[in-house]
mmCIF file of C-alpha atoms in Angstrom:
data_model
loop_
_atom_site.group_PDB
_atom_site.id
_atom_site.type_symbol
_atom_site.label_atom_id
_atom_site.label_comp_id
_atom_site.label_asym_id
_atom_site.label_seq_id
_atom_site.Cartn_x
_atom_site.Cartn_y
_atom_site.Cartn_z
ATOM 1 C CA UNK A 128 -37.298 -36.289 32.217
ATOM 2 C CA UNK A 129 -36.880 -34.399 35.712
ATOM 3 C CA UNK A 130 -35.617 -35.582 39.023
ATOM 4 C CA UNK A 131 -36.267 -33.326 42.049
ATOM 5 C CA UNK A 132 -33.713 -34.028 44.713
ATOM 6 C CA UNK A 133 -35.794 -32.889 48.104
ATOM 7 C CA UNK A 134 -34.325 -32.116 51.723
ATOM 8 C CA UNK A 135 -36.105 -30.453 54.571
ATOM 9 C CA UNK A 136 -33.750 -29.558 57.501
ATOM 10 C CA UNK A 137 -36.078 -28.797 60.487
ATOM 11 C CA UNK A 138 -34.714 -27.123 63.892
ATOM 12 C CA UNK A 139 -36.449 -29.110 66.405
ATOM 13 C CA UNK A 140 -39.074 -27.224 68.315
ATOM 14 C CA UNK A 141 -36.941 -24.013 67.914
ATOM 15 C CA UNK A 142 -38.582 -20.583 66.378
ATOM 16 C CA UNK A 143 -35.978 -18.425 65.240
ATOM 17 C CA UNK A 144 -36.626 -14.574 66.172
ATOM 18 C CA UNK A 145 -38.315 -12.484 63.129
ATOM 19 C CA UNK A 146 -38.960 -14.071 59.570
ATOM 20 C CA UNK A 147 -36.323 -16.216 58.446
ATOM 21 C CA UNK A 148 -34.193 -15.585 56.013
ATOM 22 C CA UNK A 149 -31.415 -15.072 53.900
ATOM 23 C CA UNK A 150 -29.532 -11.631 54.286
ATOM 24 C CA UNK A 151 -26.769 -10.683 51.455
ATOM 25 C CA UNK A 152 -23.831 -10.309 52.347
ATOM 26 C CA UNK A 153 -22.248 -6.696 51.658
ATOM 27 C CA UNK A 154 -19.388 -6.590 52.999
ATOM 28 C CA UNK A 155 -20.174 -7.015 56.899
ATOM 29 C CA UNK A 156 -18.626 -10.649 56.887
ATOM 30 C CA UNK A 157 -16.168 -12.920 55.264
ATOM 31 C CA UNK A 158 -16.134 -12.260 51.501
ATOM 32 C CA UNK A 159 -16.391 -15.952 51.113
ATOM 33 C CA UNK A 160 -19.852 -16.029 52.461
ATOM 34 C CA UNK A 161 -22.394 -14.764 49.708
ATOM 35 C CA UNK A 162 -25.277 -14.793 52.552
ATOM 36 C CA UNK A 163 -26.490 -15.675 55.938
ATOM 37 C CA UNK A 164 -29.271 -17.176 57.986
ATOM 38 C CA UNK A 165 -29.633 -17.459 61.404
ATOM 39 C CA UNK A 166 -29.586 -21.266 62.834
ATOM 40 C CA UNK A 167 -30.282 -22.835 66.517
ATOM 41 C CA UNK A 168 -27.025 -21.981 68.523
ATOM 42 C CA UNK A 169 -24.637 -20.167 65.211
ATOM 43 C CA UNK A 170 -25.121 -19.866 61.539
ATOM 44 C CA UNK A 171 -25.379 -21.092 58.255
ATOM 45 C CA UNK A 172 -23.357 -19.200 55.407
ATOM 46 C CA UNK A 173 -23.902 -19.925 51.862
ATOM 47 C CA UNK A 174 -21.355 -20.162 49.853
ATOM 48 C CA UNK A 175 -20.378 -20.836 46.001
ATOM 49 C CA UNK A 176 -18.450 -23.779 46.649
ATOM 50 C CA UNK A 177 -20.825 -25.285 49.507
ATOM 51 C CA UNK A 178 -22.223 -24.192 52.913
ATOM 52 C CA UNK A 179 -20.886 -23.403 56.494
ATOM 53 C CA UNK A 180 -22.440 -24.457 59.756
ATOM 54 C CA UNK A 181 -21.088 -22.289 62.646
ATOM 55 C CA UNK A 182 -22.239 -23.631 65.922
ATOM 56 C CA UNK A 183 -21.243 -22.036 69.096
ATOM 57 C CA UNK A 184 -21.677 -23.871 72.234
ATOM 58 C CA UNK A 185 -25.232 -22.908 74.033
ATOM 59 C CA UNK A 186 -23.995 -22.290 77.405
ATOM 60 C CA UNK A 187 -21.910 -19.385 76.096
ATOM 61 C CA UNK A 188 -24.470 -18.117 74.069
ATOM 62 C CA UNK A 189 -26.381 -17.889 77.502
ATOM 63 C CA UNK A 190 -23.655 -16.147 79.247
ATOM 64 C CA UNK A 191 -23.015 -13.629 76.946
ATOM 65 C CA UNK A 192 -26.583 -12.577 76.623
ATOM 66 C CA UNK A 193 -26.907 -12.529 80.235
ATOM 67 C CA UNK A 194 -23.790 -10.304 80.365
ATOM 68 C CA UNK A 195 -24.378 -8.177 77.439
ATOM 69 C CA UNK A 196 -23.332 -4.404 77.998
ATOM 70 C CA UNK A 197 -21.676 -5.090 81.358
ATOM 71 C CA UNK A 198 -18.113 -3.529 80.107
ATOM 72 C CA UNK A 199 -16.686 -4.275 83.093
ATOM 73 C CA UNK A 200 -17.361 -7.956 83.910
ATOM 74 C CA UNK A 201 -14.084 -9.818 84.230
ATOM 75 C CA UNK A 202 -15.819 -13.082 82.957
ATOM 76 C CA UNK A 203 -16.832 -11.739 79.962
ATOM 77 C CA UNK A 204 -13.260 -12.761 79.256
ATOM 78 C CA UNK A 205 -13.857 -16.128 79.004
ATOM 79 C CA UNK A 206 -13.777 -18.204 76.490
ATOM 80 C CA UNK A 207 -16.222 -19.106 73.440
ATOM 81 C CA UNK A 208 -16.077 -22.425 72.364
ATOM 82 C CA UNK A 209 -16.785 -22.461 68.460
ATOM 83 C CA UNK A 210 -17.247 -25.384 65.805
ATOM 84 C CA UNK A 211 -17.483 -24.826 61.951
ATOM 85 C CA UNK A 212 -17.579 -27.486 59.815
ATOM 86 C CA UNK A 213 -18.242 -27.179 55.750
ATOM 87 C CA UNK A 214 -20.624 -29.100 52.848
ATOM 88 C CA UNK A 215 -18.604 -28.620 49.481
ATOM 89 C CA UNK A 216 -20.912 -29.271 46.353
ATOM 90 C CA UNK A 217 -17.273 -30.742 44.511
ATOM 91 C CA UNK A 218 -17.072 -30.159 40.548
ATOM 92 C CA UNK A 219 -19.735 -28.251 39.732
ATOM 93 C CA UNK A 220 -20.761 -26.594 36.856
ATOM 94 C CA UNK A 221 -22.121 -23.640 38.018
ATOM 95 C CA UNK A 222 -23.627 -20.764 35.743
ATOM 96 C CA UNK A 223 -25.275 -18.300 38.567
ATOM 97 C CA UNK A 224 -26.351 -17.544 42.034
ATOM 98 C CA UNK A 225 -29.547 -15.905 42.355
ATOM 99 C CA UNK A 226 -31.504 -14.689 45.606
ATOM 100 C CA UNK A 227 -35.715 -15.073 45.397
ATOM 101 C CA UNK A 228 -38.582 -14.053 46.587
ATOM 102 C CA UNK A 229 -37.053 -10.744 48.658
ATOM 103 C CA UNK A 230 -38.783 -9.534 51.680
ATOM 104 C CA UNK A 231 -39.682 -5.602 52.876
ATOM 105 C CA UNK A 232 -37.411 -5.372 55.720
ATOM 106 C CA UNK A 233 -33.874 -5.110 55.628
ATOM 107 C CA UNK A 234 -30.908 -4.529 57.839
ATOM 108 C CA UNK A 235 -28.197 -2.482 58.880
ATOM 109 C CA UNK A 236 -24.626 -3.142 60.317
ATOM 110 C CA UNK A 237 -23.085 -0.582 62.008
ATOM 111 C CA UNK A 238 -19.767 -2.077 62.639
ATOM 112 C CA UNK A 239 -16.569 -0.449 64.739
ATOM 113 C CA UNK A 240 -15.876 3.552 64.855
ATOM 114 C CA UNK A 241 -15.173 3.627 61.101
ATOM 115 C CA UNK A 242 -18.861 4.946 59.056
ATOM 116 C CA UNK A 243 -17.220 3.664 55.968
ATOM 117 C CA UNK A 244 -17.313 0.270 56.779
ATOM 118 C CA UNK A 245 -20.869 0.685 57.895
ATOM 119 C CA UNK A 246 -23.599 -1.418 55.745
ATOM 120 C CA UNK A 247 -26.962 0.123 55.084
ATOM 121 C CA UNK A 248 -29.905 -1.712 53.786
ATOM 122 C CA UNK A 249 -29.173 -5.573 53.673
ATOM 123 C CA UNK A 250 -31.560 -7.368 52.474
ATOM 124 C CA UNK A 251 -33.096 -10.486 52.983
ATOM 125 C CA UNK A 252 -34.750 -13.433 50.657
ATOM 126 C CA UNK A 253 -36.286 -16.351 51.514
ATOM 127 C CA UNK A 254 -34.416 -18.313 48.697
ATOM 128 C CA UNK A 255 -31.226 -18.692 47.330
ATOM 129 C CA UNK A 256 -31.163 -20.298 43.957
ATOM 130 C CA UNK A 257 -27.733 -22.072 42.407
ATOM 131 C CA UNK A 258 -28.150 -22.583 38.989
ATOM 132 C CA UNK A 259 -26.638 -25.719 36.987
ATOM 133 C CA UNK A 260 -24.594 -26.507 39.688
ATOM 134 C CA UNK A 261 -24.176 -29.535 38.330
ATOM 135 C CA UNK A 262 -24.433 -30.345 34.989
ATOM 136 C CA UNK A 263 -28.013 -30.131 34.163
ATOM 137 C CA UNK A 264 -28.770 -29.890 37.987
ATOM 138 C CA UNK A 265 -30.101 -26.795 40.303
ATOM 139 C CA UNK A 266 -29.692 -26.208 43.452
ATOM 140 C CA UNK A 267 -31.899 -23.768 45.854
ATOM 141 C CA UNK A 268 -32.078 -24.017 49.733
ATOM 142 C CA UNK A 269 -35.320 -21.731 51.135
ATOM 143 C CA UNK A 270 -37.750 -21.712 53.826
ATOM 144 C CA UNK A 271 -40.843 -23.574 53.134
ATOM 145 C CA UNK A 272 -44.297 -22.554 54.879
ATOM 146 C CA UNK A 273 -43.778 -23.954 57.914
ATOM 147 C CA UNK A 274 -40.664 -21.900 58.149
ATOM 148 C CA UNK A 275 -38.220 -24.876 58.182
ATOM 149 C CA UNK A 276 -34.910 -24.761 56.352
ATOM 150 C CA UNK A 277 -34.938 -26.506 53.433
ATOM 151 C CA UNK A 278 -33.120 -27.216 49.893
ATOM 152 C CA UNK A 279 -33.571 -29.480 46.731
ATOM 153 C CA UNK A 280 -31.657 -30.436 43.680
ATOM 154 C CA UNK A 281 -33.519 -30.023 40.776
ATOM 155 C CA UNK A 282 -32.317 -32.752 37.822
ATOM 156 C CA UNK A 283 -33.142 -31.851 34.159
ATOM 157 C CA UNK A 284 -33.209 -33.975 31.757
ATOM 158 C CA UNK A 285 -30.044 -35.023 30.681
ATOM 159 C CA UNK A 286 -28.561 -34.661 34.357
ATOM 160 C CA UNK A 287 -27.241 -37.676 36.149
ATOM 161 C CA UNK A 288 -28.319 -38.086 40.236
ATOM 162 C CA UNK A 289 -24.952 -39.909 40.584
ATOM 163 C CA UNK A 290 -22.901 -36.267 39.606
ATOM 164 C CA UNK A 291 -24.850 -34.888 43.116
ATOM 165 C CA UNK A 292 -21.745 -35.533 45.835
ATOM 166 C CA UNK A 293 -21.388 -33.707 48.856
ATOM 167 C CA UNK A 294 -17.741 -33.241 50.993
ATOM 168 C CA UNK A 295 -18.225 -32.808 54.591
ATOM 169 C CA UNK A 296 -15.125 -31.101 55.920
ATOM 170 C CA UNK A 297 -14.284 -29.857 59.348
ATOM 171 C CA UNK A 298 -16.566 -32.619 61.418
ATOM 172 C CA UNK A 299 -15.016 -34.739 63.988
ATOM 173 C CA UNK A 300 -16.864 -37.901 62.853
ATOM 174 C CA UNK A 301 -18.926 -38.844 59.921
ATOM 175 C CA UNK A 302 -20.647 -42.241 59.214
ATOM 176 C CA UNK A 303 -23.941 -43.763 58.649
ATOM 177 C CA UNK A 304 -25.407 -45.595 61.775
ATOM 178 C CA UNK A 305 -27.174 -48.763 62.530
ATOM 179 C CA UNK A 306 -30.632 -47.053 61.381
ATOM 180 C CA UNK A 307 -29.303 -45.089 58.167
ATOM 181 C CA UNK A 308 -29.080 -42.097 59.201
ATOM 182 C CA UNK A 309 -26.194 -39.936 58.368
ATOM 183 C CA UNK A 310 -24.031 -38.726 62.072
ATOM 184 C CA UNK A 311 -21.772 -35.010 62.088
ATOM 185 C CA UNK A 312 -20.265 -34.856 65.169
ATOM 186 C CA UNK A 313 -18.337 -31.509 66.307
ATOM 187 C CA UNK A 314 -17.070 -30.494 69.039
ATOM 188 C CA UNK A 315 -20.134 -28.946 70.569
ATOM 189 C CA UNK A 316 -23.393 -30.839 68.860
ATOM 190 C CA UNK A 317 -24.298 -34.300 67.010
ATOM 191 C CA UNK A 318 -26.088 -33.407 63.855
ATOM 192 C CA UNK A 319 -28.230 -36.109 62.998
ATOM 193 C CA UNK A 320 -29.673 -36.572 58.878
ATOM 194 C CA UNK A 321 -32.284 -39.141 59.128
ATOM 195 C CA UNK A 322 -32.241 -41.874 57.140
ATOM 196 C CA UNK A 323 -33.621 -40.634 53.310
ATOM 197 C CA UNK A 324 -37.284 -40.980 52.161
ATOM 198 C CA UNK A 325 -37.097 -41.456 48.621
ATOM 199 C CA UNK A 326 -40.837 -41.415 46.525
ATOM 200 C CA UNK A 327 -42.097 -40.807 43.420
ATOM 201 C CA UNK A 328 -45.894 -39.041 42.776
ATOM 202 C CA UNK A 329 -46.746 -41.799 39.797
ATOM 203 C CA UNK A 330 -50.529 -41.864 38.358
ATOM 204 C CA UNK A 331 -51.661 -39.604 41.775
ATOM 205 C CA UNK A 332 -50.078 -42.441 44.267
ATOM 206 C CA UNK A 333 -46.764 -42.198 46.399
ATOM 207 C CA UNK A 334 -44.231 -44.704 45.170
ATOM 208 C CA UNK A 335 -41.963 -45.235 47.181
ATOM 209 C CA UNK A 336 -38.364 -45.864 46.311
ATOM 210 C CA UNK A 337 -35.424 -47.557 48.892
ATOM 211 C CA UNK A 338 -32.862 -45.035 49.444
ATOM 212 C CA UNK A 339 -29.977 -44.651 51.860
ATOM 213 C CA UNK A 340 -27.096 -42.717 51.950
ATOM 214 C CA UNK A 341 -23.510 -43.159 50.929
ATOM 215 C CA UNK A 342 -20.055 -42.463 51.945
ATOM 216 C CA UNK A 343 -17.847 -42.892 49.023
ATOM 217 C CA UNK A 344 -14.211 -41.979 49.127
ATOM 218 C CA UNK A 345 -15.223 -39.097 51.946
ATOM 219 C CA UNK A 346 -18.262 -37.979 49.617
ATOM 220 C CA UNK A 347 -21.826 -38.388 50.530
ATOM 221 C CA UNK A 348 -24.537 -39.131 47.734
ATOM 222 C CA UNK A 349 -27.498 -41.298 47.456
ATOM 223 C CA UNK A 350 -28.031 -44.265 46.645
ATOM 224 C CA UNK A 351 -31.011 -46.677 45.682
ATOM 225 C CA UNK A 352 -32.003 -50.297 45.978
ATOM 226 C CA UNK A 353 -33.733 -50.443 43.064
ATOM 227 C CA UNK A 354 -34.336 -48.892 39.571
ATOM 228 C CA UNK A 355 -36.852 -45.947 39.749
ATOM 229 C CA UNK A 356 -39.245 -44.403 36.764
ATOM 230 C CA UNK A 357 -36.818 -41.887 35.432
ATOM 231 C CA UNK A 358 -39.698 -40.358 33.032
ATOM 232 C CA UNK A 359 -41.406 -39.191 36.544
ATOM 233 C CA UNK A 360 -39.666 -36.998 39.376
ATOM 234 C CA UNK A 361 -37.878 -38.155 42.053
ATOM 235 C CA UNK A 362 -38.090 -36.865 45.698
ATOM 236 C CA UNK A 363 -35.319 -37.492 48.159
ATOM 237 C CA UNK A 364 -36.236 -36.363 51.657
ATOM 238 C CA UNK A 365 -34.173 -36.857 54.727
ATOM 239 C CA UNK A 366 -34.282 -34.327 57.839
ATOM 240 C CA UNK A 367 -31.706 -32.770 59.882
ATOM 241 C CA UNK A 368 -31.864 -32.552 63.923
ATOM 242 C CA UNK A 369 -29.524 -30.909 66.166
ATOM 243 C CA UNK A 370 -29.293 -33.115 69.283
ATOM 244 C CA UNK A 371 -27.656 -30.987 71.710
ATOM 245 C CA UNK A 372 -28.325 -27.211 72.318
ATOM 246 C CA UNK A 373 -30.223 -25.027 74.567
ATOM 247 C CA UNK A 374 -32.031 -23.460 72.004
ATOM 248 C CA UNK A 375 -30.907 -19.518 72.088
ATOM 249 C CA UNK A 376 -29.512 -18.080 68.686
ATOM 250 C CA UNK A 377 -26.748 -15.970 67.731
ATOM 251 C CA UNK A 378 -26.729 -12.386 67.738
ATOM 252 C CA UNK A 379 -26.497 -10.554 64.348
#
């Protein structure tokens, strides 16, 4: 018995610059973060307990590439307005992180005066894969052919759908609106997850299954209307849209 727990997050009408993906993290940022892709208007950092968004607001994204090398420009003074907010997986059981499917190029971070601290040869996957991060359930967030974001949880028999709860931490709001789809507000963007599309491939027909999500004691999971075939996979699809940016991306 298998359950596949299936999310796409898509960046509306935005191609990032080069072939995404995700670049290891050697020392060049925050030890916390174990890698880092590149997302409309800041960054996604993948962590072992969870994942960071790091949006910074698009009009100063605009200035600061329109300024960039003028060392003496008073405004570029002014001030960046930044928003991070965090998706913690909770208990997990977690046996191993492993990076897939790694691509030719790589890069290098020459950071500061000090060649030490430089980082040479960075390289970058197009999947990250979190192994029994619950009990008897994977993890592994990629880029799919159409270069969109987008992760799964993988249930094994003998793994439980209800163990799968996410904390969202560092949002200014967080509910489910009148259409069941799940709001993060910040500071600087509305992230909108549309309502789930929950189906099951039975026989070589789409079943589908009512799903909508939950918030439960500050956790979000899943929830369904009705009993599914639990000898047959299940997917879980909603979609993430960023409602409020120009469109530019952060530098590296």
């Amino acid at each position: 018995m298998r359950y596949i727990v299936f999310l796409i997050i898509v960046f509306s009408s935005i191609k990032l610059f080069g072939q995404p993906g995700f670049i290891e993290n050697k020392g060049q940022w925050n030890s916390n973060a174990l890698f880092k892709t590149d997302i409309p208007n800041g960054a996604l950092y993948l962590e072992k307990d969870g994942l960071t968004y790091n949006f910074i607001k698009g009009e100063d994204i605009k200035h600061s590439h329109a300024h960039h090398g003028e060392k003496n420009n008073l405004d570029n003074n002014r001030l960046v307005h930044l928003h991070c907010y965090k998706v913690k997986f909770g208990n997990t059981s977690l046996e191993k992180i492993q990076p897939v499917d790694v691509y030719s190029d790589y890069t290098n971070y020459f950071i500061g005066n000090d060649p030490k601290k430089w980082v040479s040869k960075a390289l970058k996957y197009n999947a990250v894969h979190y192994k029994n991060l619950y009990d008897n359930i994977d993890f592994q967030i990629y880029f799919n052919k159409s270069q969109n974001l987008q992760y799964d949880f993988l249930v094994k028999p003998g793994g439980n759908t209800d163990d799968i709860r996410l904390t969202y931490e560092g949002q200014d709001d967080l509910y489910v609106d009148t259409d069941g789809s799940l709001i993060v507000k910040t500071s600087i963007n509305k992230v909108t997850e549309l309502k789930p599309f929950a189906y099951q491939e039975i026989n070589g027909e789409q079943v589908k299954i009512p799903c909508k999500f939950l918030i439960r004691n500050g956790n979000v999971a899943f929830q369904f209307a009705t009993d599914y075939n639990h000898n047959e996979p299940l997917i879980i699809d909603p979609t993430l849209v960023f409602s409020t940016y120009t469109g530019a991306t952060t530098d590296n």
